[in-house]
PDB file of C-alpha atoms in Angstrom:
ATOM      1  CA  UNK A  27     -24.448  -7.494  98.505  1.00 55.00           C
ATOM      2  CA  UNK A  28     -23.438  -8.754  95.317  1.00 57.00           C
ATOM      3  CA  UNK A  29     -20.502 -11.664  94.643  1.00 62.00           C
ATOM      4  CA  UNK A  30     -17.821 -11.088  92.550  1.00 61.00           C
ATOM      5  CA  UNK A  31     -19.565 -13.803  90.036  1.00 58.00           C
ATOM      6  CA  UNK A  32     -22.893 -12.035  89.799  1.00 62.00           C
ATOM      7  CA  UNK A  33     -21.046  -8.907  89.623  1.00 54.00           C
ATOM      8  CA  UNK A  34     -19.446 -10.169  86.544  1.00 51.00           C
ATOM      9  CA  UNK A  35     -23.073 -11.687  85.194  1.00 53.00           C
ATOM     10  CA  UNK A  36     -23.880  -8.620  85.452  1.00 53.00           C
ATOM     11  CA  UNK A  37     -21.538  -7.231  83.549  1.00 53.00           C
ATOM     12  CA  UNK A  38     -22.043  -9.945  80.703  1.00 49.00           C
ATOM     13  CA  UNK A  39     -25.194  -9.879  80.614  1.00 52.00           C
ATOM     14  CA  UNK A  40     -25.369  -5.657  79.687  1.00 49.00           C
ATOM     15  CA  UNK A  41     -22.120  -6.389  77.190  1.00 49.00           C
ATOM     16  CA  UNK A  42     -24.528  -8.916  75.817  1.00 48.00           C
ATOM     17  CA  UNK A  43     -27.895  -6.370  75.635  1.00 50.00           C
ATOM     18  CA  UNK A  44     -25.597  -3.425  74.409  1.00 48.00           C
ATOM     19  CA  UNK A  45     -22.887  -4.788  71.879  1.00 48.00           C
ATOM     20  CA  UNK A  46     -22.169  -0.655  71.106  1.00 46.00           C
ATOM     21  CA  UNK A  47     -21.292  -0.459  74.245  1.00 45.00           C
ATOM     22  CA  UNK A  48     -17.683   0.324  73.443  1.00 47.00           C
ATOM     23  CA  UNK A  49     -18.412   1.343  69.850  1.00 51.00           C
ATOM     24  CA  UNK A  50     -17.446   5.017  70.807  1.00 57.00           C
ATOM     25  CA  UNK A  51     -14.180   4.354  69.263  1.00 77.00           C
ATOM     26  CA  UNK A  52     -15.015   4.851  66.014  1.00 88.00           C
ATOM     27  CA  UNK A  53     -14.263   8.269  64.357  1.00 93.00           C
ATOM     28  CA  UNK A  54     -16.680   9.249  61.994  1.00 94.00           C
ATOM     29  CA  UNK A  55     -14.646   8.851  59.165  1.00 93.00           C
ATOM     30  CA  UNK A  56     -14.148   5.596  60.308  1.00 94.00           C
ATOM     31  CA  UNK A  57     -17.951   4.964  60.800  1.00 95.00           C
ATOM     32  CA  UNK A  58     -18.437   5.742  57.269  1.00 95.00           C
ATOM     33  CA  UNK A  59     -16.266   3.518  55.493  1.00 94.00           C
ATOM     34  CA  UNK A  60     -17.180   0.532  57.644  1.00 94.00           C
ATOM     35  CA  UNK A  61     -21.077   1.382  56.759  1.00 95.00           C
ATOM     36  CA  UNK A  62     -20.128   2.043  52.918  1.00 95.00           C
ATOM     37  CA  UNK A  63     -17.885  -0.912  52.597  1.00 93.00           C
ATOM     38  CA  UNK A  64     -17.670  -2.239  48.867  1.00 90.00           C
ATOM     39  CA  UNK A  65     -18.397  -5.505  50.154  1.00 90.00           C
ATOM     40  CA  UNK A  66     -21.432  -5.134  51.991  1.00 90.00           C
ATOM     41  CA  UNK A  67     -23.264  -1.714  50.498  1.00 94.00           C
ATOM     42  CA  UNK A  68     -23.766  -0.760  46.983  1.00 95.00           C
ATOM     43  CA  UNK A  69     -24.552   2.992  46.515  1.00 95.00           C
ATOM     44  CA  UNK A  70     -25.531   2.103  42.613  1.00 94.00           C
ATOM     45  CA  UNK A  71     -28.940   0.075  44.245  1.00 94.00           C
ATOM     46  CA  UNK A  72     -31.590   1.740  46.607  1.00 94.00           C
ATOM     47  CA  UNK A  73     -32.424   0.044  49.786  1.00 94.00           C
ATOM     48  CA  UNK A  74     -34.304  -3.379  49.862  1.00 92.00           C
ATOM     49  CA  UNK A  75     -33.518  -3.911  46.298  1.00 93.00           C
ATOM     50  CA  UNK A  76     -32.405  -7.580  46.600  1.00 90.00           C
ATOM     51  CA  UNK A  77     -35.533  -7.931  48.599  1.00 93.00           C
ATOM     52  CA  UNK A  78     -37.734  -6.754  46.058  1.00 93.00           C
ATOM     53  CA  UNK A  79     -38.832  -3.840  48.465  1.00 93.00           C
ATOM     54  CA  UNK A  80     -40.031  -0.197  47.061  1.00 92.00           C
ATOM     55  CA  UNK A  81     -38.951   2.798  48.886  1.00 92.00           C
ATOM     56  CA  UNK A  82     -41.140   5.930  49.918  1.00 94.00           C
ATOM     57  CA  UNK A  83     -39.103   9.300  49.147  1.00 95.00           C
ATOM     58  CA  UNK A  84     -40.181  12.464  50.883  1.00 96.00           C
ATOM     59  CA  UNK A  85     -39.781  15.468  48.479  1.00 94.00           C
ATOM     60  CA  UNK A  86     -40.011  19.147  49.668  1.00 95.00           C
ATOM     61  CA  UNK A  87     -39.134  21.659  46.890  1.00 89.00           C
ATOM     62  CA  UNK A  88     -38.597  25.347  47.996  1.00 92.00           C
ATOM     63  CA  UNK A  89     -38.169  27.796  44.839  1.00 88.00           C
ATOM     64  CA  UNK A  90     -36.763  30.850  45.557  1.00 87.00           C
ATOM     65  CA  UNK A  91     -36.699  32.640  42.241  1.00 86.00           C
ATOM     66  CA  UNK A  92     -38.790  32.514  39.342  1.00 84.00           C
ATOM     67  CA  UNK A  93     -36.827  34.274  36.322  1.00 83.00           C
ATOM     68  CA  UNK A  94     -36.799  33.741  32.482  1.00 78.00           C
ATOM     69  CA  UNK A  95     -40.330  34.084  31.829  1.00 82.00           C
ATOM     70  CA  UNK A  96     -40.611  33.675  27.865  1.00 78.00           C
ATOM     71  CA  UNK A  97     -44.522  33.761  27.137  1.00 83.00           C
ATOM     72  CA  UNK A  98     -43.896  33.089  23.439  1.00 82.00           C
ATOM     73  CA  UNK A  99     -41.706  30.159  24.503  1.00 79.00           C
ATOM     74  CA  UNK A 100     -43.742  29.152  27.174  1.00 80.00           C
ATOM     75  CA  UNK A 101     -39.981  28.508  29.004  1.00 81.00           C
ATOM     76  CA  UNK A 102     -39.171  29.713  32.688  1.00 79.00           C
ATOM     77  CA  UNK A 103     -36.537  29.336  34.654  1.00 81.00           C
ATOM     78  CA  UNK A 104     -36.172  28.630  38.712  1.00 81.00           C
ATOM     79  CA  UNK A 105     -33.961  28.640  41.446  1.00 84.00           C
ATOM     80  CA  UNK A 106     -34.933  26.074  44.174  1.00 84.00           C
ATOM     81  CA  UNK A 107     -33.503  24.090  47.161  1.00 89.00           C
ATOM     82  CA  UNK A 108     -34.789  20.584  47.183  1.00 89.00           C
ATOM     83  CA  UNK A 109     -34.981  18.348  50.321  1.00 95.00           C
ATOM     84  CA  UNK A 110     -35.545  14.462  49.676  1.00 95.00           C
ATOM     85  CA  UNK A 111     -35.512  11.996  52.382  1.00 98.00           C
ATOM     86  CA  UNK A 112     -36.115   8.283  52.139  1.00 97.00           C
ATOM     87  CA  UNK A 113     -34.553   5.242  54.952  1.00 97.00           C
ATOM     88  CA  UNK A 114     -31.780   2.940  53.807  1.00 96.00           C
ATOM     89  CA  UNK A 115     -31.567   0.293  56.958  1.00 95.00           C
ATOM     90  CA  UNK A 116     -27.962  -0.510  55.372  1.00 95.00           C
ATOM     91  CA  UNK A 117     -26.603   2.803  56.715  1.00 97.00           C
ATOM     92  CA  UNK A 118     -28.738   2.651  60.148  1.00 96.00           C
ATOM     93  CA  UNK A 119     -25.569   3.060  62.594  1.00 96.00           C
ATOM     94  CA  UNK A 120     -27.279   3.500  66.393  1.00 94.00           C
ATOM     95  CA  UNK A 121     -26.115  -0.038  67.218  1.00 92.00           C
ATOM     96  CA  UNK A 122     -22.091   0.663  66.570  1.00 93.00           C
ATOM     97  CA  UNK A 123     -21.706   4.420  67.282  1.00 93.00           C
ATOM     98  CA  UNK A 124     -22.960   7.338  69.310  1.00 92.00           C
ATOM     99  CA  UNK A 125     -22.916   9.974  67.030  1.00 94.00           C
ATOM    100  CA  UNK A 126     -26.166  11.831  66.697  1.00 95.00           C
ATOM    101  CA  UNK A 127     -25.937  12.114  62.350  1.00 96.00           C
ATOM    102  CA  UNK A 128     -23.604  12.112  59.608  1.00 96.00           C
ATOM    103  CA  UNK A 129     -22.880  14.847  57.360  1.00 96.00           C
ATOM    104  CA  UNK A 130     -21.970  14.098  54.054  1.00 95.00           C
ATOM    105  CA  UNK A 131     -20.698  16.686  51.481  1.00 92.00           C
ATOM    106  CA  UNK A 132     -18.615  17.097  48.327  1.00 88.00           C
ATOM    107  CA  UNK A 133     -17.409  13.646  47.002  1.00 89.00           C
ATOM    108  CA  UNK A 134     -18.780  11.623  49.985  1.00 93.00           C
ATOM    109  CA  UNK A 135     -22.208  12.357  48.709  1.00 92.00           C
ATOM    110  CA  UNK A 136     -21.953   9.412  46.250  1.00 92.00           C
ATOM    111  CA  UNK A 137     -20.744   6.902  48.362  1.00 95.00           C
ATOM    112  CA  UNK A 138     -24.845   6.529  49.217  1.00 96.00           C
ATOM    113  CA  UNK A 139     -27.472   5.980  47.251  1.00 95.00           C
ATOM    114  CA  UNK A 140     -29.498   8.709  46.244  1.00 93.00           C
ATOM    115  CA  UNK A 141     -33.158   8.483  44.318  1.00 91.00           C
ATOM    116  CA  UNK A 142     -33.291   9.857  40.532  1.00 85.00           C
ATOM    117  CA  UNK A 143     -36.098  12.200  40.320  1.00 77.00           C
ATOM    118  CA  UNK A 144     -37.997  13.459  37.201  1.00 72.00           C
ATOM    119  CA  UNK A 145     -39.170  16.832  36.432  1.00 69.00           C
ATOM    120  CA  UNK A 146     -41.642  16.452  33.468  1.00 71.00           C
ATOM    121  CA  UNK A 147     -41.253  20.293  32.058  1.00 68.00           C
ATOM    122  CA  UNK A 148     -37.099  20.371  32.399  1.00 63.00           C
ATOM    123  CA  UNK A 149     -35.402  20.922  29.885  1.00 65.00           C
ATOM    124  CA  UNK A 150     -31.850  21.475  31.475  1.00 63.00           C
ATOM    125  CA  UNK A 151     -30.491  21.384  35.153  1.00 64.00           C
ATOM    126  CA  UNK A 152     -27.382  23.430  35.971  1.00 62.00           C
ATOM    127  CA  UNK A 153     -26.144  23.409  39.793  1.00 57.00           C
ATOM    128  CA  UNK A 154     -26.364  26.629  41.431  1.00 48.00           C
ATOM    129  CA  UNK A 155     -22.660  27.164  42.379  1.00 48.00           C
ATOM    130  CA  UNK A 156     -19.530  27.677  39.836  1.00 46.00           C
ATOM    131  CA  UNK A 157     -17.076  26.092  42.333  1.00 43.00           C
ATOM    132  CA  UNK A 158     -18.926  23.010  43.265  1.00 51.00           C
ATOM    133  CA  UNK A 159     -22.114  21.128  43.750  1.00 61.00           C
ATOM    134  CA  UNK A 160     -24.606  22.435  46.205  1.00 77.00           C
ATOM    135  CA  UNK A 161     -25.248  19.032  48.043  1.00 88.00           C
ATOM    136  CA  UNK A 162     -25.447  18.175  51.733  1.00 93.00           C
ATOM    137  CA  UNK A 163     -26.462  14.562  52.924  1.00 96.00           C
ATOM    138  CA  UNK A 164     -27.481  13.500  56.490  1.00 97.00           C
ATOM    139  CA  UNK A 165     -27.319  10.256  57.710  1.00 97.00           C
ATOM    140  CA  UNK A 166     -29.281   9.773  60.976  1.00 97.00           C
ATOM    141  CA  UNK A 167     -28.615   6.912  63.067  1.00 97.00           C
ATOM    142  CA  UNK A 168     -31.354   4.719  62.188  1.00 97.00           C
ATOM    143  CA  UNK A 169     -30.417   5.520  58.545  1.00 97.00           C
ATOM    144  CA  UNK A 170     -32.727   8.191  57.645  1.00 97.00           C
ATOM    145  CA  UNK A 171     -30.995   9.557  54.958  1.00 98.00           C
ATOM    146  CA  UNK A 172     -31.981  13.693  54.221  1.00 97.00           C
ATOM    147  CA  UNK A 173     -30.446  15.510  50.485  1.00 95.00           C
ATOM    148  CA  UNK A 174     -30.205  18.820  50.251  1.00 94.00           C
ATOM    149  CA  UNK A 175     -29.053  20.176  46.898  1.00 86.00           C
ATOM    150  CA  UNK A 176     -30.137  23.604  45.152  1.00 83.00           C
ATOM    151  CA  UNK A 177     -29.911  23.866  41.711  1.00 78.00           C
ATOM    152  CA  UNK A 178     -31.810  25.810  38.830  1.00 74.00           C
ATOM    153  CA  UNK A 179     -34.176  24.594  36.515  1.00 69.00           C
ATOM    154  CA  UNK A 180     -35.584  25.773  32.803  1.00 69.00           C
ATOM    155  CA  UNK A 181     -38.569  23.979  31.910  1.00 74.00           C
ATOM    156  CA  UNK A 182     -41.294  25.123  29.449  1.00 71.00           C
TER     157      UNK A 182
END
């Protein structure tokens, strides 16, 4: 039978091995200003960029529609979700809360960074919805970081 002091040893020692053990406070609001804190992230640089680090970007386009066909032109235009995922360590959150991701939409999609990409036959991007952008970011807890945005694109 344990003694009250290796009781408490105990108890120090898995406080110790588990600091998020009483992270579960945290809202997720709350979660995601302490991760995108002015002072310690910077959505306007992509992860490792101090370090001198490149980052590998996952890109899965779906198109949907293919419309617009001008054969004199040589101009089309489609309709297409794109996915891109990439791992920014600075947002990795398993060690301070339990939550299983993040969803990000609206005006909380900037407060991360997000890659530029380049289509080399656009000509002009407009985003699929008249109310708002079409953009959806998860943030898993080792800070795998997934876009979704659907927009349309003419290219020739």
């Amino acid at each position: 039978m344990m003694g009250r002091n290796e009781m408490f040893l105990l108890f120090f020692c898995l406080l110790v091995r588990f600091p998020g053990i009483n992270a579960t406070n945290l809202t997720r609001s709350d979660l995601l200003r302490r991760l995108t804190n002015e002072t310690t992230y910077d959505p306007n640089y992509p992860p490792g960029y101090d370090e001198g680090k490149t980052n590998a970007v996952i890109v899965q386009l779906d198109i949907f529609d293919m419309t617009s066909v001008s054969e004199q032109d040589m101009e089309y235009t489609i309709m297409m979700l794109m996915r891109m995922q990439w791992q920014d360590e600075r947002l990795a959150f398993k060690e301070i809360a339990n939550y299983s991701r993040l969803d990000l939409t609206g005006e909380r999609v900037a407060l991360v960074w997000t890659p530029d990409l380049y289509i080399r036959n656009e000509r002009k991007t407009d985003a699929h919805s008249f109310i708002k952008a079409e953009e959806l970011v998860y943030i898993d807890p080792d800070g795998i970081i997934t876009l979704h945005f659907r927009n349309n694109y003419f290219a020739g």
